[in-house]
CSV table of N, CA and C in Angstrom, one decimal:
chain,number,residue,atom,x,y,z
A,140,MET,N,189.8,230.1,150.6
A,140,MET,CA,190.0,230.4,152.0
A,140,MET,C,188.8,230.3,152.8
A,141,LEU,N,187.6,230.7,152.2
A,141,LEU,CA,186.4,230.6,152.9
A,141,LEU,C,186.0,229.2,153.3
A,142,ILE,N,186.3,228.3,152.4
A,142,ILE,CA,185.9,226.9,152.7
A,142,ILE,C,186.8,226.3,153.8
A,143,LEU,N,188.0,226.8,153.9
A,143,LEU,CA,188.9,226.3,154.9
A,143,LEU,C,188.9,227.1,156.2
A,144,ASN,N,188.0,228.1,156.2
A,144,ASN,CA,187.9,229.0,157.4
A,144,ASN,C,187.8,228.3,158.7
A,145,ASN,N,187.0,227.2,158.8
A,145,ASN,CA,186.8,226.5,160.1
A,145,ASN,C,188.1,226.0,160.6
A,146,ARG,N,188.9,225.4,159.7
A,146,ARG,CA,190.2,224.9,160.1
A,146,ARG,C,191.2,226.0,160.4
A,147,ILE,N,191.1,227.1,159.7
A,147,ILE,CA,192.0,228.2,159.9
A,147,ILE,C,191.8,228.9,161.3
A,148,LYS,N,190.5,228.9,161.7
A,148,LYS,CA,190.1,229.5,163.0
A,148,LYS,C,190.8,228.8,164.2
A,149,LYS,N,191.4,227.6,163.9
A,149,LYS,CA,192.0,226.9,165.0
A,149,LYS,C,193.4,227.4,165.3
A,150,GLY,N,193.6,228.6,165.1
A,150,GLY,CA,194.9,229.2,165.5
A,150,GLY,C,196.0,229.3,164.4
A,151,ILE,N,195.6,229.1,163.2
A,151,ILE,CA,196.5,229.2,162.1
A,151,ILE,C,196.5,230.6,161.5
A,152,THR,N,197.7,231.2,161.5
A,152,THR,CA,197.8,232.5,160.9
A,152,THR,C,198.1,232.4,159.4
A,153,ILE,N,197.4,233.2,158.6
A,153,ILE,CA,197.5,233.2,157.2
A,153,ILE,C,198.2,234.6,156.8
A,154,THR,N,199.3,234.5,156.2
A,154,THR,CA,200.1,235.6,155.7
A,154,THR,C,199.9,235.7,154.2
A,155,ARG,N,199.5,236.8,153.6
A,155,ARG,CA,199.3,236.9,152.2
A,155,ARG,C,200.3,237.9,151.6
A,156,ASN,N,201.1,237.5,150.7
A,156,ASN,CA,202.1,238.4,150.0
A,156,ASN,C,201.7,238.3,148.6
A,157,TYR,N,200.7,239.1,148.2
A,157,TYR,CA,200.2,239.0,146.8
A,157,TYR,C,200.9,240.1,146.0
A,158,GLY,N,201.6,239.7,144.9
A,158,GLY,CA,202.2,240.6,144.0
A,158,GLY,C,201.2,240.9,142.9
A,159,GLU,N,201.6,241.8,142.0
A,159,GLU,CA,200.7,242.2,140.9
A,159,GLU,C,200.9,241.1,139.8
A,160,LEU,N,199.7,240.5,139.5
A,160,LEU,CA,199.7,239.4,138.5
A,160,LEU,C,198.9,239.8,137.3
A,161,PRO,N,199.3,239.5,136.1
A,161,PRO,CA,198.4,239.7,134.9
A,161,PRO,C,197.5,238.5,134.9
A,162,LEU,N,196.5,238.7,134.0
A,162,LEU,CA,195.5,237.6,133.8
A,162,LEU,C,196.3,236.5,133.1
A,163,ILE,N,196.0,235.2,133.4
A,163,ILE,CA,196.6,234.1,132.8
A,163,ILE,C,195.6,233.2,132.2
A,164,GLU,N,195.9,232.5,131.1
A,164,GLU,CA,195.0,231.6,130.5
A,164,GLU,C,195.1,230.3,131.3
A,165,GLY,N,193.9,229.7,131.5
A,165,GLY,CA,193.9,228.4,132.2
A,165,GLY,C,192.5,228.0,132.5
A,166,PHE,N,192.5,227.0,133.4
A,166,PHE,CA,191.2,226.4,133.8
A,166,PHE,C,191.0,226.6,135.3
A,167,PRO,N,190.2,227.7,135.6
A,167,PRO,CA,190.1,228.1,137.0
A,167,PRO,C,189.6,227.0,137.9
A,168,GLY,N,188.7,226.2,137.5
A,168,GLY,CA,188.1,225.2,138.4
A,168,GLY,C,189.2,224.2,138.8
A,169,ALA,N,190.0,223.8,137.8
A,169,ALA,CA,191.1,222.8,138.1
A,169,ALA,C,192.2,223.5,139.0
A,170,LEU,N,192.5,224.7,138.7
A,170,LEU,CA,193.5,225.4,139.6
A,170,LEU,C,193.0,225.6,141.0
A,171,TYR,N,191.7,225.9,141.1
A,171,TYR,CA,191.1,226.0,142.4
A,171,TYR,C,191.3,224.7,143.2
A,172,GLN,N,191.1,223.5,142.5
A,172,GLN,CA,191.3,222.2,143.1
A,172,GLN,C,192.7,222.1,143.7
A,173,VAL,N,193.7,222.5,142.9
A,173,VAL,CA,195.1,222.5,143.3
A,173,VAL,C,195.3,223.3,144.6
A,174,PHE,N,194.8,224.6,144.5
A,174,PHE,CA,195.0,225.5,145.7
A,174,PHE,C,194.3,224.9,146.9
A,175,MET,N,193.1,224.3,146.8
A,175,MET,CA,192.4,223.8,147.9
A,175,MET,C,193.2,222.6,148.5
A,176,ASN,N,193.7,221.7,147.6
A,176,ASN,CA,194.5,220.6,148.1
A,176,ASN,C,195.7,221.0,148.9
A,177,LEU,N,196.5,222.0,148.3
A,177,LEU,CA,197.7,222.4,149.0
A,177,LEU,C,197.4,223.1,150.3
A,178,LEU,N,196.4,223.9,150.3
A,178,LEU,CA,196.0,224.6,151.6
A,178,LEU,C,195.5,223.6,152.6
A,179,SER,N,194.7,222.6,152.2
A,179,SER,CA,194.2,221.6,153.1
A,179,SER,C,195.4,220.8,153.7
A,180,ASN,N,196.3,220.4,152.8
A,180,ASN,CA,197.5,219.6,153.3
A,180,ASN,C,198.3,220.5,154.3
A,181,ALA,N,198.4,221.8,154.0
A,181,ALA,CA,199.2,222.6,154.9
A,181,ALA,C,198.5,222.7,156.3
A,182,CYS,N,197.2,222.8,156.3
A,182,CYS,CA,196.4,222.8,157.5
A,182,CYS,C,196.6,221.5,158.3
A,183,ASP,N,196.6,220.4,157.6
A,183,ASP,CA,196.8,219.1,158.2
A,183,ASP,C,198.2,219.0,158.9
A,184,ALA,N,199.2,219.5,158.1
A,184,ALA,CA,200.5,219.5,158.7
A,184,ALA,C,200.6,220.3,159.9
A,185,LEU,N,199.9,221.4,160.0
A,185,LEU,CA,200.0,222.3,161.1
A,185,LEU,C,199.2,221.8,162.3
A,186,MET,N,198.4,220.8,162.1
A,186,MET,CA,197.6,220.3,163.2
A,186,MET,C,198.5,219.4,164.1
A,187,GLU,N,199.7,219.0,163.6
A,187,GLU,CA,200.6,218.2,164.3
A,187,GLU,C,201.2,219.0,165.4
A,188,GLU,N,201.8,218.4,166.4
A,188,GLU,CA,202.4,219.1,167.5
A,188,GLU,C,203.5,220.0,167.0
A,189,SER,N,203.6,221.2,167.5
A,189,SER,CA,204.6,222.1,167.1
A,189,SER,C,204.9,223.2,168.2
A,190,ALA,N,206.1,223.6,168.3
A,190,ALA,CA,206.5,224.6,169.3
A,190,ALA,C,206.3,226.0,168.7
A,191,THR,N,206.1,226.1,167.4
A,191,THR,CA,205.9,227.4,166.8
A,191,THR,C,204.4,227.7,166.6
A,192,VAL,N,204.1,229.0,166.4
A,192,VAL,CA,202.8,229.4,166.0
A,192,VAL,C,202.5,229.0,164.6
A,193,PRO,N,201.4,228.2,164.4
A,193,PRO,CA,201.2,227.7,163.0
A,193,PRO,C,200.9,228.8,162.0
A,194,GLU,N,201.5,228.7,160.9
A,194,GLU,CA,201.4,229.8,159.9
A,194,GLU,C,201.4,229.2,158.5
A,195,ILE,N,200.6,229.7,157.6
A,195,ILE,CA,200.6,229.4,156.2
A,195,ILE,C,200.9,230.8,155.5
A,196,THR,N,201.8,230.8,154.6
A,196,THR,CA,202.1,232.0,153.8
A,196,THR,C,201.8,231.7,152.3
A,197,ILE,N,201.0,232.6,151.7
A,197,ILE,CA,200.7,232.5,150.3
A,197,ILE,C,201.3,233.7,149.6
A,198,THR,N,202.1,233.4,148.6
A,198,THR,CA,202.9,234.4,147.9
A,198,THR,C,202.6,234.3,146.4
A,199,THR,N,202.3,235.4,145.7
A,199,THR,CA,202.2,235.4,144.3
A,199,THR,C,203.2,236.4,143.7
A,200,GLU,N,203.7,236.0,142.5
A,200,GLU,CA,204.6,237.0,141.9
A,200,GLU,C,204.7,236.6,140.4
A,201,ARG,N,205.0,237.7,139.6
A,201,ARG,CA,205.3,237.5,138.2
A,201,ARG,C,206.8,237.2,138.1
A,202,LEU,N,207.1,236.2,137.3
A,202,LEU,CA,208.4,235.7,137.0
A,202,LEU,C,208.8,236.2,135.6
A,203,SER,N,210.1,236.1,135.3
A,203,SER,CA,210.6,236.4,134.0
A,203,SER,C,210.1,235.4,133.0
A,204,GLY,N,210.1,235.7,131.8
A,204,GLY,CA,209.7,234.7,130.8
A,204,GLY,C,208.2,234.4,130.7
A,205,ASP,N,207.4,235.4,131.1
A,205,ASP,CA,206.0,235.3,131.0
A,205,ASP,C,205.4,234.2,131.8
A,206,ARG,N,205.8,234.1,133.0
A,206,ARG,CA,205.3,233.1,134.0
A,206,ARG,C,205.0,233.7,135.3
A,207,VAL,N,204.1,233.0,136.0
A,207,VAL,CA,203.7,233.5,137.4
A,207,VAL,C,204.0,232.3,138.3
A,208,ALA,N,204.2,232.7,139.6
A,208,ALA,CA,204.4,231.7,140.7
A,208,ALA,C,203.4,232.0,141.8
A,209,ILE,N,202.9,230.9,142.3
A,209,ILE,CA,202.0,230.9,143.4
A,209,ILE,C,202.7,230.0,144.4
A,210,ARG,N,203.0,230.5,145.6
A,210,ARG,CA,203.7,229.6,146.6
A,210,ARG,C,202.8,229.5,147.8
A,211,ILE,N,202.7,228.3,148.3
A,211,ILE,CA,201.9,228.0,149.5
A,211,ILE,C,202.9,227.3,150.5
A,212,ALA,N,203.2,228.0,151.6
A,212,ALA,CA,204.2,227.5,152.5
A,212,ALA,C,203.6,227.4,153.9
A,213,ASP,N,204.1,226.4,154.7
A,213,ASP,CA,203.7,226.3,156.1
A,213,ASP,C,205.0,226.1,156.9
A,214,ASN,N,204.8,226.4,158.2
A,214,ASN,CA,206.0,226.2,159.1
A,214,ASN,C,205.7,224.9,160.0
A,215,GLY,N,205.2,223.9,159.4
A,215,GLY,CA,204.9,222.7,160.0
A,215,GLY,C,206.1,221.8,160.2
A,216,PRO,N,205.9,220.5,160.4
A,216,PRO,CA,207.1,219.6,160.7
A,216,PRO,C,208.0,219.3,159.5
A,217,GLY,N,207.5,219.6,158.3
A,217,GLY,CA,208.3,219.3,157.1
A,217,GLY,C,208.2,217.9,156.7
A,218,ILE,N,208.8,217.6,155.5
A,218,ILE,CA,208.6,216.2,154.9
A,218,ILE,C,210.0,215.7,154.8
A,219,SER,N,210.2,214.4,155.2
A,219,SER,CA,211.5,213.8,155.1
A,219,SER,C,211.9,213.7,153.6
A,220,ALA,N,213.2,213.6,153.3
A,220,ALA,CA,213.7,213.5,152.0
A,220,ALA,C,213.2,212.2,151.3
A,221,GLU,N,213.1,211.1,152.1
A,221,GLU,CA,212.6,209.9,151.6
A,221,GLU,C,211.1,210.0,151.1
A,222,ASN,N,210.3,210.7,151.9
A,222,ASN,CA,208.9,210.9,151.5
A,222,ASN,C,208.8,211.9,150.4
A,223,GLN,N,209.7,212.8,150.3
A,223,GLN,CA,209.6,213.8,149.2
A,223,GLN,C,209.7,213.2,147.8
A,224,THR,N,210.5,212.1,147.7
A,224,THR,CA,210.6,211.4,146.4
A,224,THR,C,209.4,210.7,146.0
A,225,LYS,N,208.4,210.5,146.9
A,225,LYS,CA,207.2,209.7,146.6
A,225,LYS,C,205.9,210.6,146.7
A,226,LEU,N,206.1,211.9,147.0
A,226,LEU,CA,204.9,212.8,147.2
A,226,LEU,C,203.9,212.8,146.1
A,227,PHE,N,204.4,212.7,144.9
A,227,PHE,CA,203.4,212.9,143.7
A,227,PHE,C,203.0,211.5,143.2
A,228,ASP,N,203.4,210.4,143.8
A,228,ASP,CA,203.0,209.1,143.4
A,228,ASP,C,201.5,208.9,143.8
A,229,PRO,N,200.7,208.3,142.9
A,229,PRO,CA,199.3,208.0,143.2
A,229,PRO,C,199.2,207.1,144.5
A,230,PHE,N,198.3,207.4,145.4
A,230,PHE,CA,198.0,206.7,146.6
A,230,PHE,C,199.0,206.8,147.7
A,231,PHE,N,200.1,207.5,147.5
A,231,PHE,CA,201.1,207.7,148.5
A,231,PHE,C,200.5,208.8,149.5
A,232,THR,N,200.6,208.5,150.8
A,232,THR,CA,200.2,209.5,151.8
A,232,THR,C,201.1,209.3,153.1
A,233,THR,N,201.2,210.4,153.8
A,233,THR,CA,201.9,210.3,155.1
A,233,THR,C,200.9,210.4,156.2
A,234,LYS,N,199.6,210.5,155.8
A,234,LYS,CA,198.6,210.6,156.8
A,234,LYS,C,198.2,209.2,157.4
A,235,PRO,N,197.6,209.2,158.5
A,235,PRO,CA,197.2,207.9,159.1
A,235,PRO,C,196.2,207.2,158.2
A,236,VAL,N,196.1,205.8,158.3
A,236,VAL,CA,195.2,205.0,157.6
A,236,VAL,C,193.8,205.5,157.8
A,237,GLY,N,193.0,205.6,156.7
A,237,GLY,CA,191.7,206.1,156.7
A,237,GLY,C,191.5,207.6,156.5
A,238,ILE,N,192.7,208.4,156.5
A,238,ILE,CA,192.6,209.8,156.3
A,238,ILE,C,193.2,210.1,155.0
A,239,GLY,N,192.4,210.6,154.1
A,239,GLY,CA,192.9,211.0,152.7
A,239,GLY,C,193.0,209.8,151.9
A,240,THR,N,193.2,210.0,150.6
A,240,THR,CA,193.3,209.0,149.6
A,240,THR,C,194.7,208.8,149.0
A,241,GLY,N,195.6,209.8,149.2
A,241,GLY,CA,196.9,209.8,148.6
A,241,GLY,C,196.8,210.2,147.1
A,242,LEU,N,195.8,210.8,146.7
A,242,LEU,CA,195.6,211.2,145.3
A,242,LEU,C,195.8,212.7,145.1
A,243,GLY,N,195.7,213.5,146.1
A,243,GLY,CA,195.6,215.0,146.0
A,243,GLY,C,196.8,215.5,145.3
A,244,LEU,N,198.0,215.2,145.7
A,244,LEU,CA,199.2,215.8,145.1
A,244,LEU,C,199.5,215.2,143.7
A,245,SER,N,199.1,214.0,143.5
A,245,SER,CA,199.2,213.4,142.1
A,245,SER,C,198.3,214.1,141.2
A,246,ILE,N,197.1,214.3,141.6
A,246,ILE,CA,196.1,215.0,140.7
A,246,ILE,C,196.6,216.5,140.5
A,247,SER,N,197.0,217.1,141.6
A,247,SER,CA,197.5,218.5,141.5
A,247,SER,C,198.6,218.6,140.5
A,248,ARG,N,199.6,217.7,140.6
A,248,ARG,CA,200.7,217.8,139.6
A,248,ARG,C,200.2,217.6,138.2
A,249,GLN,N,199.3,216.7,138.0
A,249,GLN,CA,198.7,216.4,136.6
A,249,GLN,C,198.1,217.7,136.1
A,250,ILE,N,197.3,218.4,137.0
A,250,ILE,CA,196.6,219.6,136.6
A,250,ILE,C,197.6,220.7,136.2
A,251,VAL,N,198.6,220.9,137.0
A,251,VAL,CA,199.6,221.9,136.8
A,251,VAL,C,200.4,221.6,135.6
A,252,MET,N,200.9,220.4,135.5
A,252,MET,CA,201.9,220.1,134.4
A,252,MET,C,201.2,219.8,133.1
A,253,GLU,N,200.2,218.9,133.1
A,253,GLU,CA,199.7,218.4,131.8
A,253,GLU,C,198.6,219.4,131.3
A,254,LYS,N,197.8,219.9,132.2
A,254,LYS,CA,196.7,220.8,131.7
A,254,LYS,C,197.1,222.2,131.5
A,255,HIS,N,198.2,222.7,132.2
A,255,HIS,CA,198.6,224.1,132.2
A,255,HIS,C,200.0,224.3,131.7
A,256,GLY,N,200.8,223.2,131.5
A,256,GLY,CA,202.2,223.3,131.0
A,256,GLY,C,203.1,224.0,132.0
A,257,GLY,N,202.7,223.8,133.3
A,257,GLY,CA,203.5,224.4,134.4
A,257,GLY,C,204.3,223.4,135.2
A,258,GLN,N,204.7,223.9,136.4
A,258,GLN,CA,205.5,223.0,137.3
A,258,GLN,C,204.9,223.1,138.6
A,259,LEU,N,205.0,222.0,139.4
A,259,LEU,CA,204.6,221.9,140.8
A,259,LEU,C,205.8,221.4,141.5
A,260,ILE,N,206.4,222.2,142.4
A,260,ILE,CA,207.7,221.9,143.0
A,260,ILE,C,207.5,221.9,144.5
A,261,CYS,N,208.1,220.9,145.2
A,261,CYS,CA,208.0,220.9,146.7
A,261,CYS,C,209.4,221.1,147.2
A,262,THR,N,209.5,222.0,148.2
A,262,THR,CA,210.7,222.3,148.9
A,262,THR,C,210.4,222.1,150.4
A,263,SER,N,211.1,221.2,151.1
A,263,SER,CA,210.8,221.0,152.5
A,263,SER,C,212.0,220.6,153.3
A,264,ALA,N,212.0,221.0,154.5
A,264,ALA,CA,213.0,220.6,155.5
A,264,ALA,C,212.4,220.2,156.8
A,265,VAL,N,212.8,219.0,157.3
A,265,VAL,CA,212.2,218.5,158.5
A,265,VAL,C,212.5,219.5,159.6
A,266,GLY,N,211.4,219.8,160.4
A,266,GLY,CA,211.5,220.8,161.5
A,266,GLY,C,211.4,222.2,161.1
A,267,ILE,N,211.3,222.5,159.8
A,267,ILE,CA,211.3,223.9,159.4
A,267,ILE,C,210.0,224.2,158.6
A,268,GLY,N,209.5,223.3,157.7
A,268,GLY,CA,208.3,223.5,157.0
A,268,GLY,C,208.4,223.1,155.6
A,269,THR,N,207.3,223.3,154.8
A,269,THR,CA,207.2,222.9,153.5
A,269,THR,C,206.6,224.0,152.6
A,270,GLU,N,207.1,224.1,151.4
A,270,GLU,CA,206.6,225.1,150.4
A,270,GLU,C,206.3,224.4,149.1
A,271,PHE,N,205.2,224.6,148.6
A,271,PHE,CA,204.8,224.1,147.2
A,271,PHE,C,204.8,225.3,146.3
A,272,SER,N,205.5,225.3,145.2
A,272,SER,CA,205.5,226.4,144.2
A,272,SER,C,204.8,225.9,143.0
A,273,ILE,N,203.9,226.7,142.6
A,273,ILE,CA,203.1,226.4,141.3
A,273,ILE,C,203.6,227.5,140.3
A,274,ILE,N,204.3,227.0,139.3
A,274,ILE,CA,204.8,227.9,138.2
A,274,ILE,C,203.9,227.7,137.0
A,275,LEU,N,203.3,228.8,136.5
A,275,LEU,CA,202.4,228.7,135.4
A,275,LEU,C,202.8,229.7,134.3
A,276,PRO,N,202.6,229.3,133.0
A,276,PRO,CA,202.8,230.2,131.9
A,276,PRO,C,201.6,231.1,131.8
A,277,LEU,N,201.8,232.4,131.3
A,277,LEU,CA,200.7,233.3,131.1
A,277,LEU,C,199.8,232.8,130.0
A,278,LYS,N,200.3,232.2,129.0
A,278,LYS,CA,199.5,231.7,127.9
A,278,LYS,C,199.7,230.2,127.8
A,279,GLN,N,198.7,229.5,127.4
A,279,GLN,CA,198.7,228.1,127.2
A,279,GLN,C,199.4,227.8,125.8
A,280,GLN,N,200.0,226.6,125.7
A,280,GLN,CA,200.7,226.2,124.5
A,280,GLN,C,199.6,226.2,123.4
A,281,GLN,N,200.1,226.1,122.2
A,281,GLN,CA,199.2,226.1,121.0
A,281,GLN,C,198.0,225.2,121.1
A,282,SER,N,198.3,223.9,121.6
A,282,SER,CA,197.2,222.9,121.6
A,282,SER,C,196.2,223.2,122.7
A,283,GLN,N,196.5,224.1,123.6
A,283,GLN,CA,195.5,224.4,124.7
A,283,GLN,C,195.4,225.9,124.8
A,284,SER,N,195.4,226.6,123.7
A,284,SER,CA,195.5,228.1,123.8
A,284,SER,C,194.2,228.8,124.2
A,285,ARG,N,193.1,228.1,124.3
A,285,ARG,CA,191.8,228.7,124.6
A,285,ARG,C,191.6,228.6,126.1
A,286,THR,N,190.9,229.6,126.6
A,286,THR,CA,190.5,229.6,128.0
A,286,THR,C,189.2,228.8,128.1
A,287,PRO,N,188.8,228.3,129.2
A,287,PRO,CA,187.6,227.5,129.3
A,287,PRO,C,186.3,228.3,128.8
A,288,MET,N,186.3,229.6,129.0
A,288,MET,CA,185.2,230.4,128.5
A,288,MET,C,185.1,230.3,127.0
A,289,GLU,N,186.3,230.5,126.3
A,289,GLU,CA,186.3,230.4,124.9
A,289,GLU,C,185.9,229.1,124.4
A,290,LEU,N,186.3,228.0,125.1
A,290,LEU,CA,185.9,226.7,124.6
A,290,LEU,C,184.4,226.5,124.7
A,291,ALA,N,183.8,227.1,125.8
A,291,ALA,CA,182.3,227.0,126.0
A,291,ALA,C,181.6,227.8,124.9
A,292,LEU,N,182.2,228.8,124.3
A,292,LEU,CA,181.5,229.6,123.3
A,292,LEU,C,181.7,229.0,121.9
A,293,VAL,N,182.6,228.1,121.7
A,293,VAL,CA,182.8,227.6,120.4
A,293,VAL,C,181.7,226.6,120.0
């Protein structure tokens, strides 16, 4: 949030709904990259013309089955159904030429799914906004059961 502070100062309201979360196994640097990408995309979406007060809502909660959810939602213009089918494709972007690489969501999905055994889900409605849900297991699967700190100590 500190890195994006300049962009947030431009009138974007941040609402935090943080639930009680246990520690989870994972790769903090990689997850940080996912959060930064999703928050940056939300800021970009909110810079477009809108009749509403721009807002990003961050929600965390523990789910059943030893999983947690982190949701990043905005009340921006939303994403068309056609574009939603291509969101996670490498090099796909809805931004103007020269802005972004079209790799952020593709890399984010890879980090969440392949590196953490989780899910990255987009829910969006044109004119209402977009929400990305990151669903992560508390513990990594057997092949990736160590945290980065444990790997560094081995």
